[in-house]
mmCIF file of C-alpha atoms in Angstrom:
data_model
loop_
_atom_site.group_PDB
_atom_site.id
_atom_site.type_symbol
_atom_site.label_atom_id
_atom_site.label_comp_id
_atom_site.label_asym_id
_atom_site.label_seq_id
_atom_site.Cartn_x
_atom_site.Cartn_y
_atom_site.Cartn_z
ATOM 1 C CA MET A 14 162.339 44.424 -69.140
ATOM 2 C CA SER A 15 165.129 41.280 -69.721
ATOM 3 C CA ARG A 16 168.359 41.200 -71.724
ATOM 4 C CA PHE A 17 167.021 38.708 -73.475
ATOM 5 C CA ASN A 18 164.415 41.112 -75.086
ATOM 6 C CA GLN A 19 167.486 43.431 -76.992
ATOM 7 C CA PRO A 20 168.850 43.453 -80.017
ATOM 8 C CA LEU A 21 172.302 42.588 -80.161
ATOM 9 C CA GLY A 22 174.658 45.604 -80.055
ATOM 10 C CA GLY A 23 177.076 46.886 -82.643
ATOM 11 C CA ASN A 24 179.733 47.360 -79.889
ATOM 12 C CA ASP A 25 178.936 43.258 -78.602
ATOM 13 C CA MET A 26 178.902 42.202 -82.349
ATOM 14 C CA PRO A 27 180.367 43.709 -85.793
ATOM 15 C CA ARG A 28 177.283 44.305 -87.955
ATOM 16 C CA PHE A 29 177.571 41.994 -90.179
ATOM 17 C CA GLY A 30 178.035 38.844 -87.424
ATOM 18 C CA GLY A 31 175.725 37.644 -85.311
ATOM 19 C CA PRO A 32 172.555 36.142 -85.781
ATOM 20 C CA ALA A 33 170.408 36.970 -88.877
ATOM 21 C CA THR A 34 166.994 37.436 -86.788
ATOM 22 C CA MET A 35 164.926 40.794 -87.401
ATOM 23 C CA MET A 36 167.619 43.502 -85.526
ATOM 24 C CA ARG A 37 169.208 40.444 -84.224
ATOM 25 C CA LEU A 38 166.746 39.756 -81.831
ATOM 26 C CA PRO A 39 166.602 36.922 -79.857
ATOM 27 C CA ALA A 40 164.979 33.912 -81.666
ATOM 28 C CA GLN A 41 162.322 31.640 -80.512
ATOM 29 C CA ALA A 42 159.807 29.139 -81.573
ATOM 30 C CA ASP A 43 156.508 30.822 -81.242
ATOM 31 C CA ALA A 44 155.187 33.766 -79.646
ATOM 32 C CA THR A 45 154.532 32.284 -75.574
ATOM 33 C CA GLY A 46 155.635 34.921 -73.962
ATOM 34 C CA LEU A 47 156.183 37.552 -76.094
ATOM 35 C CA ASP A 48 154.145 41.022 -76.751
ATOM 36 C CA VAL A 49 155.276 41.200 -80.119
ATOM 37 C CA ALA A 50 156.486 38.764 -82.605
ATOM 38 C CA PHE A 51 158.286 39.707 -86.038
ATOM 39 C CA VAL A 52 157.023 37.301 -88.497
ATOM 40 C CA GLY A 53 158.272 36.128 -92.146
ATOM 41 C CA ILE A 54 156.118 35.100 -95.149
ATOM 42 C CA PRO A 55 159.205 33.899 -97.991
ATOM 43 C CA MET A 56 156.191 33.870 -100.638
ATOM 44 C CA ASP A 57 155.868 34.765 -104.278
ATOM 45 C CA HIS A 58 153.206 32.752 -105.580
ATOM 46 C CA GLY A 59 150.772 35.598 -105.615
ATOM 47 C CA THR A 60 153.254 38.222 -107.627
ATOM 48 C CA SER A 61 152.027 38.893 -111.346
ATOM 49 C CA ASN A 62 154.823 40.793 -112.134
ATOM 50 C CA ARG A 63 158.774 40.422 -111.454
ATOM 51 C CA SER A 64 159.058 37.287 -108.785
ATOM 52 C CA GLY A 65 161.606 37.775 -105.969
ATOM 53 C CA THR A 66 159.331 38.785 -103.273
ATOM 54 C CA ARG A 67 160.279 34.984 -101.622
ATOM 55 C CA LEU A 68 163.543 36.286 -100.763
ATOM 56 C CA GLY A 69 162.142 39.877 -99.082
ATOM 57 C CA PRO A 70 161.865 38.414 -95.636
ATOM 58 C CA ARG A 71 165.758 37.401 -95.603
ATOM 59 C CA GLN A 72 166.931 40.550 -97.289
ATOM 60 C CA ILE A 73 164.644 42.855 -94.846
ATOM 61 C CA ARG A 74 166.663 40.998 -91.705
ATOM 62 C CA ASP A 75 169.668 41.159 -92.965
ATOM 63 C CA GLU A 76 169.604 45.024 -93.530
ATOM 64 C CA SER A 77 167.781 45.496 -89.934
ATOM 65 C CA ARG A 78 171.213 44.512 -88.264
ATOM 66 C CA MET A 79 172.192 48.260 -88.645
ATOM 67 C CA LEU A 80 169.450 49.415 -86.465
ATOM 68 C CA ARG A 81 169.444 50.928 -83.256
ATOM 69 C CA PRO A 82 167.192 50.176 -80.330
ATOM 70 C CA TYR A 83 166.287 54.005 -79.489
ATOM 71 C CA ASN A 84 164.506 56.258 -81.722
ATOM 72 C CA MET A 85 166.332 59.018 -81.718
ATOM 73 C CA ALA A 86 163.360 61.226 -83.781
ATOM 74 C CA THR A 87 160.558 60.581 -81.627
ATOM 75 C CA GLY A 88 162.068 59.265 -78.296
ATOM 76 C CA ALA A 89 160.865 55.552 -78.627
ATOM 77 C CA ALA A 90 162.124 52.991 -76.473
ATOM 78 C CA PRO A 91 160.606 50.194 -77.369
ATOM 79 C CA PHE A 92 162.604 47.089 -75.853
ATOM 80 C CA GLU A 93 161.927 48.923 -72.669
ATOM 81 C CA HIS A 94 158.221 47.972 -72.719
ATOM 82 C CA LEU A 95 157.793 45.237 -74.887
ATOM 83 C CA GLN A 96 158.943 41.764 -75.219
ATOM 84 C CA VAL A 97 160.137 41.103 -78.755
ATOM 85 C CA ALA A 98 161.529 38.538 -80.985
ATOM 86 C CA ASP A 99 161.897 36.835 -84.209
ATOM 87 C CA ILE A 100 159.758 33.912 -84.101
ATOM 88 C CA GLY A 101 161.005 32.843 -87.543
ATOM 89 C CA ASP A 102 159.021 31.891 -91.197
ATOM 90 C CA VAL A 103 155.356 31.010 -92.406
ATOM 91 C CA PRO A 104 156.305 27.151 -93.733
ATOM 92 C CA ILE A 105 154.227 28.387 -96.398
ATOM 93 C CA ASN A 106 153.082 25.679 -99.593
ATOM 94 C CA THR A 107 155.570 26.860 -102.287
ATOM 95 C CA PHE A 108 153.716 25.153 -104.619
ATOM 96 C CA ASP A 109 150.182 26.160 -104.196
ATOM 97 C CA LEU A 110 148.884 29.501 -102.739
ATOM 98 C CA LYS A 111 145.101 28.402 -102.158
ATOM 99 C CA LYS A 112 146.640 26.532 -99.242
ATOM 100 C CA THR A 113 149.085 28.517 -98.403
ATOM 101 C CA VAL A 114 146.571 31.577 -97.482
ATOM 102 C CA ASP A 115 145.184 29.480 -94.872
ATOM 103 C CA ILE A 116 147.971 28.055 -93.684
ATOM 104 C CA ILE A 117 149.146 31.930 -92.815
ATOM 105 C CA THR A 118 145.440 32.267 -91.361
ATOM 106 C CA ALA A 119 146.253 28.913 -88.747
ATOM 107 C CA PHE A 120 149.969 30.436 -88.209
ATOM 108 C CA TYR A 121 148.555 33.779 -86.984
ATOM 109 C CA ASP A 122 145.522 32.579 -85.202
ATOM 110 C CA GLY A 123 148.697 30.754 -82.633
ATOM 111 C CA VAL A 124 150.259 34.381 -82.610
ATOM 112 C CA LEU A 125 147.549 36.225 -81.435
ATOM 113 C CA ASP A 126 145.942 33.674 -79.195
ATOM 114 C CA LYS A 127 149.295 33.869 -77.531
ATOM 115 C CA GLY A 128 148.907 37.962 -76.899
ATOM 116 C CA ALA A 129 151.141 38.719 -79.509
ATOM 117 C CA ILE A 130 151.109 41.679 -81.612
ATOM 118 C CA PRO A 131 152.649 39.975 -85.458
ATOM 119 C CA LEU A 132 154.977 42.498 -87.594
ATOM 120 C CA THR A 133 155.168 40.793 -90.824
ATOM 121 C CA LEU A 134 157.961 40.825 -92.706
ATOM 122 C CA GLY A 135 157.083 39.610 -96.685
ATOM 123 C CA GLY A 136 156.328 38.289 -99.224
ATOM 124 C CA ASP A 137 153.809 39.091 -101.668
ATOM 125 C CA HIS A 138 150.810 41.063 -100.682
ATOM 126 C CA THR A 139 148.706 38.425 -100.894
ATOM 127 C CA LEU A 140 148.923 37.568 -97.557
ATOM 128 C CA THR A 141 147.564 40.425 -95.948
ATOM 129 C CA TRP A 142 144.068 39.019 -96.964
ATOM 130 C CA PRO A 143 144.641 35.707 -94.718
ATOM 131 C CA ILE A 144 146.393 37.613 -91.728
ATOM 132 C CA LEU A 145 143.222 39.708 -91.587
ATOM 133 C CA ARG A 146 141.684 36.771 -91.273
ATOM 134 C CA ALA A 147 142.389 35.855 -87.995
ATOM 135 C CA MET A 148 142.975 39.903 -86.894
ATOM 136 C CA LYS A 149 139.029 38.937 -87.766
ATOM 137 C CA LYS A 150 138.537 36.533 -85.558
ATOM 138 C CA LYS A 151 140.313 37.854 -82.651
ATOM 139 C CA HIS A 152 139.310 41.386 -82.763
ATOM 140 C CA GLY A 153 136.463 41.363 -84.972
ATOM 141 C CA PRO A 154 136.365 43.697 -88.360
ATOM 142 C CA VAL A 155 139.125 46.049 -87.948
ATOM 143 C CA ALA A 156 140.019 49.361 -89.376
ATOM 144 C CA LEU A 157 143.169 49.427 -91.660
ATOM 145 C CA ILE A 158 145.973 51.906 -93.272
ATOM 146 C CA HIS A 159 147.079 50.351 -96.435
ATOM 147 C CA VAL A 160 150.182 52.152 -97.815
ATOM 148 C CA ASP A 161 150.759 51.197 -101.035
ATOM 149 C CA ALA A 162 150.902 52.221 -105.764
ATOM 150 C CA HIS A 163 147.862 49.707 -105.547
ATOM 151 C CA ALA A 164 144.343 50.080 -104.438
ATOM 152 C CA ASP A 165 144.890 45.949 -104.668
ATOM 153 C CA ILE A 166 140.817 45.527 -104.610
ATOM 154 C CA ASN A 167 141.096 43.093 -108.245
ATOM 155 C CA ASP A 168 137.899 40.508 -108.334
ATOM 156 C CA THR A 169 140.181 38.345 -110.664
ATOM 157 C CA MET A 170 143.637 38.221 -111.913
ATOM 158 C CA PHE A 171 144.031 35.721 -114.367
ATOM 159 C CA GLY A 172 140.685 34.747 -113.776
ATOM 160 C CA GLU A 173 142.089 33.581 -110.087
ATOM 161 C CA LYS A 174 140.629 35.135 -107.221
ATOM 162 C CA VAL A 175 143.618 34.747 -104.754
ATOM 163 C CA ALA A 176 146.544 36.883 -106.008
ATOM 164 C CA HIS A 177 149.058 39.685 -104.828
ATOM 165 C CA GLY A 178 146.005 42.309 -106.628
ATOM 166 C CA CYS A 179 143.158 40.786 -104.960
ATOM 167 C CA PRO A 180 144.013 40.800 -101.213
ATOM 168 C CA PHE A 181 141.354 43.470 -100.196
ATOM 169 C CA ARG A 182 138.345 43.123 -101.715
ATOM 170 C CA ARG A 183 138.715 39.144 -99.996
ATOM 171 C CA ALA A 184 138.784 40.683 -97.149
ATOM 172 C CA TRP A 185 136.274 43.407 -97.840
ATOM 173 C CA GLU A 186 134.056 39.821 -98.778
ATOM 174 C CA ASP A 187 135.150 38.358 -95.472
ATOM 175 C CA GLY A 188 133.385 41.034 -93.227
ATOM 176 C CA CYS A 189 137.475 41.986 -92.159
ATOM 177 C CA LEU A 190 137.147 45.373 -92.588
ATOM 178 C CA ILE A 191 135.339 48.757 -91.010
ATOM 179 C CA ASN A 192 134.546 50.229 -94.090
ATOM 180 C CA ASP A 193 134.375 54.382 -93.109
ATOM 181 C CA LYS A 194 137.587 53.922 -91.534
ATOM 182 C CA VAL A 195 139.662 52.430 -94.196
ATOM 183 C CA PHE A 196 142.463 54.811 -95.510
ATOM 184 C CA GLN A 197 144.206 53.097 -99.014
ATOM 185 C CA ILE A 198 147.027 56.058 -99.167
ATOM 186 C CA GLY A 199 149.689 56.241 -101.485
ATOM 187 C CA LEU A 200 147.659 54.877 -104.915
ATOM 188 C CA ARG A 201 148.311 55.902 -108.667
ATOM 189 C CA GLY A 202 149.728 55.643 -112.057
ATOM 190 C CA THR A 203 147.851 53.509 -114.693
ATOM 191 C CA GLY A 204 144.287 51.671 -114.636
ATOM 192 C CA TYR A 205 141.821 50.247 -116.683
ATOM 193 C CA GLY A 206 139.493 52.552 -115.221
ATOM 194 C CA PRO A 207 138.192 54.953 -112.666
ATOM 195 C CA ASP A 208 136.716 51.587 -110.849
ATOM 196 C CA ASP A 209 140.337 50.695 -109.834
ATOM 197 C CA PHE A 210 140.069 53.516 -107.079
ATOM 198 C CA ASP A 211 136.419 54.701 -106.697
ATOM 199 C CA TRP A 212 135.394 50.539 -105.834
ATOM 200 C CA GLY A 213 136.393 51.636 -102.873
ATOM 201 C CA ARG A 214 135.625 54.895 -102.156
ATOM 202 C CA GLU A 215 132.192 53.835 -103.047
ATOM 203 C CA ARG A 216 132.252 51.120 -100.290
ATOM 204 C CA GLY A 217 133.189 53.890 -98.148
ATOM 205 C CA TRP A 218 136.719 53.906 -97.725
ATOM 206 C CA THR A 219 139.148 57.405 -97.748
ATOM 207 C CA VAL A 220 141.331 56.586 -100.778
ATOM 208 C CA VAL A 221 144.391 59.764 -101.155
ATOM 209 C CA GLN A 222 146.364 59.601 -104.298
ATOM 210 C CA ALA A 223 149.662 60.260 -104.513
ATOM 211 C CA GLU A 224 149.504 63.305 -106.502
ATOM 212 C CA ASP A 225 147.522 64.684 -102.784
ATOM 213 C CA CYS A 226 150.308 64.159 -101.164
ATOM 214 C CA TRP A 227 153.411 65.793 -103.820
ATOM 215 C CA HIS A 228 154.923 68.418 -101.812
ATOM 216 C CA LYS A 229 153.675 68.204 -98.341
ATOM 217 C CA SER A 230 153.915 66.925 -95.143
ATOM 218 C CA LEU A 231 151.577 64.169 -94.309
ATOM 219 C CA LYS A 232 151.376 64.555 -90.504
ATOM 220 C CA PRO A 233 147.728 66.912 -91.004
ATOM 221 C CA LEU A 234 146.697 63.789 -93.105
ATOM 222 C CA MET A 235 147.428 61.362 -90.090
ATOM 223 C CA ALA A 236 145.826 63.756 -88.227
ATOM 224 C CA GLU A 237 142.771 62.853 -89.741
ATOM 225 C CA VAL A 238 143.221 59.295 -89.813
ATOM 226 C CA ARG A 239 144.080 58.823 -86.749
ATOM 227 C CA GLU A 240 140.650 61.510 -85.481
ATOM 228 C CA LYS A 241 138.073 59.021 -88.040
ATOM 229 C CA ILE A 242 139.408 55.902 -86.768
ATOM 230 C CA GLY A 243 139.697 56.880 -82.719
ATOM 231 C CA ASP A 244 139.770 53.785 -80.480
ATOM 232 C CA ALA A 245 139.077 51.233 -83.074
ATOM 233 C CA PRO A 246 141.460 48.491 -83.756
ATOM 234 C CA VAL A 247 143.611 49.207 -86.557
ATOM 235 C CA TYR A 248 145.290 46.950 -89.063
ATOM 236 C CA LEU A 249 148.667 48.935 -90.874
ATOM 237 C CA SER A 250 149.613 46.866 -94.643
ATOM 238 C CA TYR A 251 152.567 49.129 -96.518
ATOM 239 C CA ASP A 252 153.790 48.061 -99.391
ATOM 240 C CA ILE A 253 157.687 49.144 -100.471
ATOM 241 C CA ASP A 254 155.651 49.589 -103.590
ATOM 242 C CA SER A 255 153.762 53.123 -101.991
ATOM 243 C CA LEU A 256 157.524 54.946 -102.562
ATOM 244 C CA ASP A 257 159.172 56.330 -105.088
ATOM 245 C CA PRO A 258 161.039 53.895 -107.105
ATOM 246 C CA ALA A 259 164.019 57.005 -106.418
ATOM 247 C CA PHE A 260 163.544 55.362 -103.085
ATOM 248 C CA ALA A 261 162.801 52.129 -103.410
ATOM 249 C CA PRO A 262 163.417 50.154 -106.836
ATOM 250 C CA GLY A 263 163.523 46.650 -106.089
ATOM 251 C CA THR A 264 159.968 45.500 -105.587
ATOM 252 C CA GLY A 265 157.873 43.928 -108.111
ATOM 253 C CA THR A 266 155.533 46.338 -110.156
ATOM 254 C CA VAL A 267 157.402 50.209 -109.694
ATOM 255 C CA GLU A 268 155.430 53.050 -110.230
ATOM 256 C CA PRO A 269 156.948 56.507 -110.485
ATOM 257 C CA GLY A 270 155.559 59.667 -108.536
ATOM 258 C CA GLY A 271 155.192 58.072 -105.383
ATOM 259 C CA LEU A 272 156.078 58.494 -101.461
ATOM 260 C CA THR A 273 159.389 59.925 -100.675
ATOM 261 C CA ILE A 274 160.358 58.447 -97.467
ATOM 262 C CA TRP A 275 159.847 61.074 -94.820
ATOM 263 C CA GLN A 276 156.213 60.330 -96.166
ATOM 264 C CA GLY A 277 156.406 56.911 -95.526
ATOM 265 C CA LEU A 278 157.595 57.862 -92.102
ATOM 266 C CA GLU A 279 155.193 60.251 -91.065
ATOM 267 C CA ILE A 280 152.690 58.051 -92.131
ATOM 268 C CA VAL A 281 154.007 55.104 -89.521
ATOM 269 C CA ARG A 282 155.146 57.607 -87.085
ATOM 270 C CA GLY A 283 151.767 58.859 -87.319
ATOM 271 C CA CYS A 284 150.346 55.835 -85.949
ATOM 272 C CA ALA A 285 151.068 56.671 -82.698
ATOM 273 C CA GLY A 286 148.030 56.813 -80.480
ATOM 274 C CA LEU A 287 146.178 54.490 -82.112
ATOM 275 C CA ASN A 288 145.019 50.843 -81.565
ATOM 276 C CA LEU A 289 147.425 49.411 -83.354
ATOM 277 C CA ILE A 290 146.493 45.503 -83.167
ATOM 278 C CA GLY A 291 149.029 44.680 -86.081
ATOM 279 C CA GLY A 292 151.417 45.550 -89.478
ATOM 280 C CA ASP A 293 153.418 44.201 -92.347
ATOM 281 C CA LEU A 294 155.807 45.173 -94.752
ATOM 282 C CA VAL A 295 155.637 43.506 -98.169
ATOM 283 C CA GLU A 296 156.774 43.659 -101.613
ATOM 284 C CA VAL A 297 160.490 43.348 -101.025
ATOM 285 C CA SER A 298 161.945 41.980 -104.039
ATOM 286 C CA PRO A 299 165.802 41.430 -103.392
ATOM 287 C CA PRO A 300 166.572 40.674 -106.759
ATOM 288 C CA TYR A 301 165.662 43.675 -108.119
ATOM 289 C CA ASP A 302 168.115 45.010 -105.293
ATOM 290 C CA PRO A 303 171.510 45.377 -106.157
ATOM 291 C CA SER A 304 171.895 47.684 -103.076
ATOM 292 C CA GLY A 305 170.265 46.654 -100.135
ATOM 293 C CA ASN A 306 168.360 49.955 -100.364
ATOM 294 C CA THR A 307 164.841 48.621 -100.461
ATOM 295 C CA ALA A 308 165.098 45.850 -98.191
ATOM 296 C CA LEU A 309 166.955 48.597 -95.367
ATOM 297 C CA ILE A 310 164.094 51.020 -95.720
ATOM 298 C CA GLY A 311 161.524 48.178 -95.334
ATOM 299 C CA ALA A 312 163.358 47.171 -91.822
ATOM 300 C CA ASN A 313 163.395 50.691 -90.790
ATOM 301 C CA LEU A 314 159.754 51.362 -91.394
ATOM 302 C CA LEU A 315 159.248 47.678 -89.690
ATOM 303 C CA TYR A 316 160.687 49.168 -86.650
ATOM 304 C CA GLU A 317 159.195 52.273 -86.718
ATOM 305 C CA MET A 318 156.297 49.995 -86.831
ATOM 306 C CA LEU A 319 157.647 48.590 -83.817
ATOM 307 C CA CYS A 320 157.950 52.011 -81.569
ATOM 308 C CA VAL A 321 154.039 53.015 -82.508
ATOM 309 C CA LEU A 322 152.298 50.209 -80.916
ATOM 310 C CA PRO A 323 150.082 50.791 -77.611
ATOM 311 C CA GLY A 324 152.422 50.817 -74.350
ATOM 312 C CA VAL A 325 155.717 52.750 -76.053
ATOM 313 C CA PRO A 326 155.751 56.344 -75.338
ATOM 314 C CA GLN A 327 156.766 58.868 -77.538
ATOM 315 C CA ARG A 328 159.426 60.821 -75.165
ATOM 316 C CA ARG A 329 160.184 62.944 -78.046
ATOM 317 C CA SER A 330 159.822 67.322 -76.181
#
């Protein structure tokens, strides 16, 4: 791989300087020639509670300056095997959510047509539905690993079909998902009734509530996920509120009793070997993240997604 592909190192430029791109990678206008494209979607007009995720991509990029190219835990060296750049933000319509979802789908059609795998910096969770529409056009229905405190399968919110609590209901209606290969991990909190989680179960989805994850490693769960998904194309959607607010308070809809950061890492690292065709990290809300730690965790999880993409060996003995 060319030197162009490398993040700017901390010995070449102080961590507090250099370009404001993901991992201080080269910026590029589109996905031409890339294996992987980091993309921001600065939106929060699908949010139902605390706004602020429109600022998420910028803050994740800023905190990502601390990341280095080699994964000390897994031995993955993604920049030795993949051409990666930051292609900036989707030009959303900040006044019209319905137009925005169509803008997102069209943008990702372009990324996928270039042959690149998109890794997305969110933005509220509404954005996953239009991405999955683009994925279906490219790959057909896909498997899904959805890590979240919430199922996001509402039919409507305030009478609207498009919102951050609805993306996976809309994706299911659009035929984007392989039902027996959908996994929702970390769901918890209060609800309006059993259907809040059981709607997915009734369609063949595997729903793993947070309480079933407490005090244990999730490596066995991810082994089961890999076996059930097999070689199907799979999309990973990671809502930062899946983590307990002790780890990630900077989000709009916090729920106590969530996953630990090491469980989050086990989930993403457990995707190694799958046919991962894209991923997103959503719902980082900088106004509620004064230390920057939530955005820093988000940046690290996106890097871990990069490390498990097809073509990146896991070298740890």
